[in-house]
Amino acid sequence: MKLLILNGPNLNMLGIREPGIYGTVDYNAMVEYVAACCDALGIETEFYQSNHEGDLVDAIQDALQYADGIVINPGAYTHTSIAILDALKAVALPAAEVHISDVTKREPFRQISYAGMACQGHFIGQGIEGYVNAARFLQQIITGKGTVPQ
Ligand code: CA2
């Protein structure tokens, strides 16, 4: 079972700025950690990060060729991108949304998630552990073991 773990704009800056909101682990260390946790769960991973909306749409479409599900943190495109929502709906792969910070307690403009409308799971405010929890959640759905608590 293989998952695409997709990150949107500015998430490559993890650990470099705003540690109070996004933590101190940098993007590469996050990838290493999440990949190792997934490996231990028997989940293969493909990571991709882009600052460009169209690249993210392409990555979602490409996932149809090799992935069983998508873990997505669309960054700020969460709150603006109908293109990403449409791509997730078009491929119709099981998907889970991750936000490192607790967007529910932040600015009003972060209260809408378009991408989240095409996701079966939502992992919000759990830091980088949210990626691992999202992967575990998708594994349960994909392997047919039903739902797990988020
Ligand atoms: O909490 C999240 O994971 C977000 O998706 C992060 C986005 C933000 O626009 C969403 O509302 C919530 C921003 C990613 C920016 O990441 C940075 C990381 C370190 C330093 C600066 C930005």
GROMACS .gro file of C-alpha atoms and ligand atoms in nm:
model
  172
    1MET     CA    1   0.000   0.000   0.000
    2LYS     CA    2   0.142   0.334  -0.105
    3LEU     CA    3   0.047   0.689  -0.008
    4LEU     CA    4   0.130   1.023  -0.165
    5ILE     CA    5   0.213   1.270   0.112
    6LEU     CA    6   0.161   1.609  -0.044
    7ASN     CA    7   0.254   1.947   0.102
    8GLY     CA    8   0.166   2.290  -0.033
    9PRO     CA    9   0.319   2.636  -0.025
   10ASN     CA   10   0.571   2.741   0.240
   11LEU     CA   11   0.575   2.404   0.414
   12ASN     CA   12   0.935   2.376   0.291
   13MET     CA   13   1.000   2.652   0.549
   14LEU     CA   14   0.909   2.427   0.842
   15GLY     CA   15   1.144   2.465   1.135
   16ILE     CA   16   1.296   2.780   0.990
   17ARG     CA   17   1.033   3.042   1.085
   18GLU     CA   18   0.737   3.065   1.320
   19PRO     CA   19   0.840   2.771   1.544
   20GLY     CA   20   0.567   2.872   1.791
   21ILE     CA   21   0.304   2.782   1.532
   22TYR     CA   22   0.466   2.514   1.317
   23GLY     CA   23   0.729   2.361   1.550
   24THR     CA   24   1.103   2.325   1.519
   25VAL     CA   25   1.133   2.019   1.294
   26ASP     CA   26   1.240   2.114   0.942
   27TYR     CA   27   1.081   1.980   0.623
   28ASN     CA   28   1.348   1.718   0.552
   29ALA     CA   29   1.343   1.593   0.911
   30MET     CA   30   0.962   1.575   0.898
   31VAL     CA   31   0.984   1.365   0.579
   32GLU     CA   32   1.241   1.135   0.740
   33TYR     CA   33   1.029   1.094   1.055
   34VAL     CA   34   0.696   1.036   0.875
   35ALA     CA   35   0.857   0.798   0.622
   36ALA     CA   36   1.012   0.594   0.906
   37CYS     CA   37   0.682   0.576   1.098
   38CYS     CA   38   0.497   0.472   0.781
   39ASP     CA   39   0.764   0.216   0.700
   40ALA     CA   40   0.712   0.062   1.044
   41LEU     CA   41   0.339   0.042   0.965
   42GLY     CA   42   0.408  -0.125   0.630
   43ILE     CA   43   0.307   0.183   0.431
   44GLU     CA   44   0.514   0.297   0.132
   45THR     CA   45   0.536   0.674   0.088
   46GLU     CA   46   0.600   0.923  -0.188
   47PHE     CA   47   0.657   1.281  -0.067
   48TYR     CA   48   0.609   1.593  -0.276
   49GLN     CA   49   0.606   1.962  -0.185
   50SER     CA   50   0.535   2.255  -0.412
   51ASN     CA   51   0.467   2.624  -0.378
   52HIS     CA   52   0.262   2.616  -0.701
   53GLU     CA   53  -0.106   2.531  -0.721
   54GLY     CA   54  -0.089   2.368  -1.067
   55ASP     CA   55   0.201   2.145  -0.958
   56LEU     CA   56  -0.012   2.022  -0.669
   57VAL     CA   57  -0.300   1.950  -0.907
   58ASP     CA   58  -0.058   1.757  -1.133
   59ALA     CA   59   0.075   1.560  -0.836
   60ILE     CA   60  -0.279   1.464  -0.732
   61GLN     CA   61  -0.362   1.350  -1.086
   62ASP     CA   62  -0.032   1.158  -1.115
   63ALA     CA   63  -0.110   0.977  -0.788
   64LEU     CA   64  -0.373   0.776  -0.975
   65GLN     CA   65  -0.087   0.590  -1.145
   66TYR     CA   66   0.081   0.462  -0.831
   67ALA     CA   67  -0.088   0.558  -0.501
   68ASP     CA   68  -0.370   0.404  -0.299
   69GLY     CA   69  -0.442   0.725  -0.110
   70ILE     CA   70  -0.334   1.083  -0.047
   71VAL     CA   71  -0.233   1.264   0.270
   72ILE     CA   72  -0.251   1.635   0.191
   73ASN     CA   73  -0.156   1.954   0.369
   74PRO     CA   74  -0.237   2.212   0.101
   75GLY     CA   75  -0.098   2.500   0.311
   76ALA     CA   76  -0.274   2.828   0.238
   77TYR     CA   77  -0.433   2.675  -0.075
   78THR     CA   78  -0.655   2.489   0.171
   79HIS     CA   79  -0.857   2.806   0.209
   80THR     CA   80  -0.862   2.921  -0.155
   81SER     CA   81  -0.819   2.639  -0.404
   82ILE     CA   82  -1.120   2.490  -0.575
   83ALA     CA   83  -0.871   2.345  -0.830
   84ILE     CA   84  -0.719   2.124  -0.559
   85LEU     CA   85  -1.066   2.026  -0.436
   86ASP     CA   86  -1.167   1.934  -0.792
   87ALA     CA   87  -0.848   1.731  -0.846
   88LEU     CA   88  -0.907   1.533  -0.526
   89LYS     CA   89  -1.265   1.469  -0.632
   90ALA     CA   90  -1.156   1.374  -0.985
   91VAL     CA   91  -0.906   1.108  -0.877
   92ALA     CA   92  -1.142   0.990  -0.601
   93LEU     CA   93  -0.860   0.827  -0.402
   94PRO     CA   94  -0.910   0.802  -0.025
   95ALA     CA   95  -0.769   1.126   0.117
   96ALA     CA   96  -0.690   1.279   0.453
   97GLU     CA   97  -0.625   1.645   0.531
   98VAL     CA   98  -0.349   1.750   0.769
   99HIS     CA   99  -0.284   2.086   0.932
  100ILE     CA  100   0.012   2.116   1.164
  101SER     CA  101  -0.142   2.410   1.347
  102ASP     CA  102  -0.491   2.421   1.494
  103VAL     CA  103  -0.655   2.623   1.219
  104THR     CA  104  -0.986   2.613   1.408
  105LYS     CA  105  -0.836   2.855   1.662
  106ARG     CA  106  -0.677   3.091   1.408
  107GLU     CA  107  -0.798   3.371   1.178
  108PRO     CA  108  -1.146   3.364   1.023
  109PHE     CA  109  -0.998   3.322   0.672
  110ARG     CA  110  -0.852   2.985   0.781
  111GLN     CA  111  -1.194   2.850   0.883
  112ILE     CA  112  -1.287   2.723   0.540
  113SER     CA  113  -1.114   2.420   0.389
  114TYR     CA  114  -1.200   2.348   0.027
  115ALA     CA  115  -0.960   2.051   0.002
  116GLY     CA  116  -1.108   1.913   0.323
  117MET     CA  117  -1.442   1.874   0.148
  118ALA     CA  118  -1.293   1.588  -0.056
  119CYS     CA  119  -1.118   1.423   0.242
  120GLN     CA  120  -1.246   1.142   0.460
  121GLY     CA  121  -1.018   1.228   0.752
  122HIS     CA  122  -0.907   1.557   0.912
  123PHE     CA  123  -0.598   1.577   1.135
  124ILE     CA  124  -0.573   1.927   1.269
  125GLY     CA  125  -0.341   2.076   1.529
  126GLN     CA  126  -0.150   1.753   1.592
  127GLY     CA  127   0.185   1.885   1.468
  128ILE     CA  128   0.382   1.654   1.240
  129GLU     CA  129   0.226   1.354   1.416
  130GLY     CA  130  -0.086   1.446   1.219
  131TYR     CA  131   0.079   1.308   0.902
  132VAL     CA  132   0.141   0.973   1.069
  133ASN     CA  133  -0.212   0.961   1.212
  134ALA     CA  134  -0.354   1.047   0.869
  135ALA     CA  135  -0.147   0.770   0.706
  136ARG     CA  136  -0.266   0.518   0.967
  137PHE     CA  137  -0.627   0.632   0.912
  138LEU     CA  138  -0.598   0.582   0.534
  139GLN     CA  139  -0.434   0.244   0.582
  140GLN     CA  140  -0.738   0.132   0.783
  141ILE     CA  141  -0.976   0.255   0.512
  142ILE     CA  142  -0.774   0.110   0.222
  143THR     CA  143  -0.714  -0.229   0.379
  144GLY     CA  144  -1.084  -0.249   0.461
  145LYS     CA  145  -1.049  -0.251   0.837
  146GLY     CA  146  -1.308   0.020   0.877
  147THR     CA  147  -1.264   0.358   1.040
  148VAL     CA  148  -1.037   0.451   1.326
  149PRO     CA  149  -1.070   0.738   1.570
  150GLN     CA  150  -0.906   1.057   1.445
  151CA2     O1  151  -0.127   2.441   0.991
  151CA2     C1  152  -0.099   2.407   0.875
  151CA2     O2  153  -0.042   2.303   0.846
  151CA2     C2  154  -0.133   2.502   0.759
  151CA2     O3  155  -0.176   2.423   0.649
  151CA2     C3  156  -0.005   2.574   0.726
  151CA2     C4  157  -0.022   2.683   0.621
  151CA2     C5  158  -0.137   2.775   0.658
  151CA2     O4  159  -0.160   2.869   0.553
  151CA2     C6  160  -0.264   2.698   0.683
  151CA2     O5  161  -0.366   2.789   0.719
  151CA2     C7  162  -0.245   2.599   0.794
  151CA2     C8  163   0.103   2.768   0.611
  151CA2     C9  164   0.227   2.692   0.589
  151CA2    C10  165   0.340   2.783   0.616
  151CA2     O6  166   0.440   2.709   0.677
  151CA2    C11  167   0.538   2.778   0.736
  151CA2    C12  168   0.625   2.702   0.808
  151CA2    C13  169   0.728   2.764   0.875
  151CA2    C14  170   0.745   2.900   0.865
  151CA2    C15  171   0.658   2.974   0.791
  151CA2    C16  172   0.553   2.913   0.725
   0.00000   0.00000   0.00000
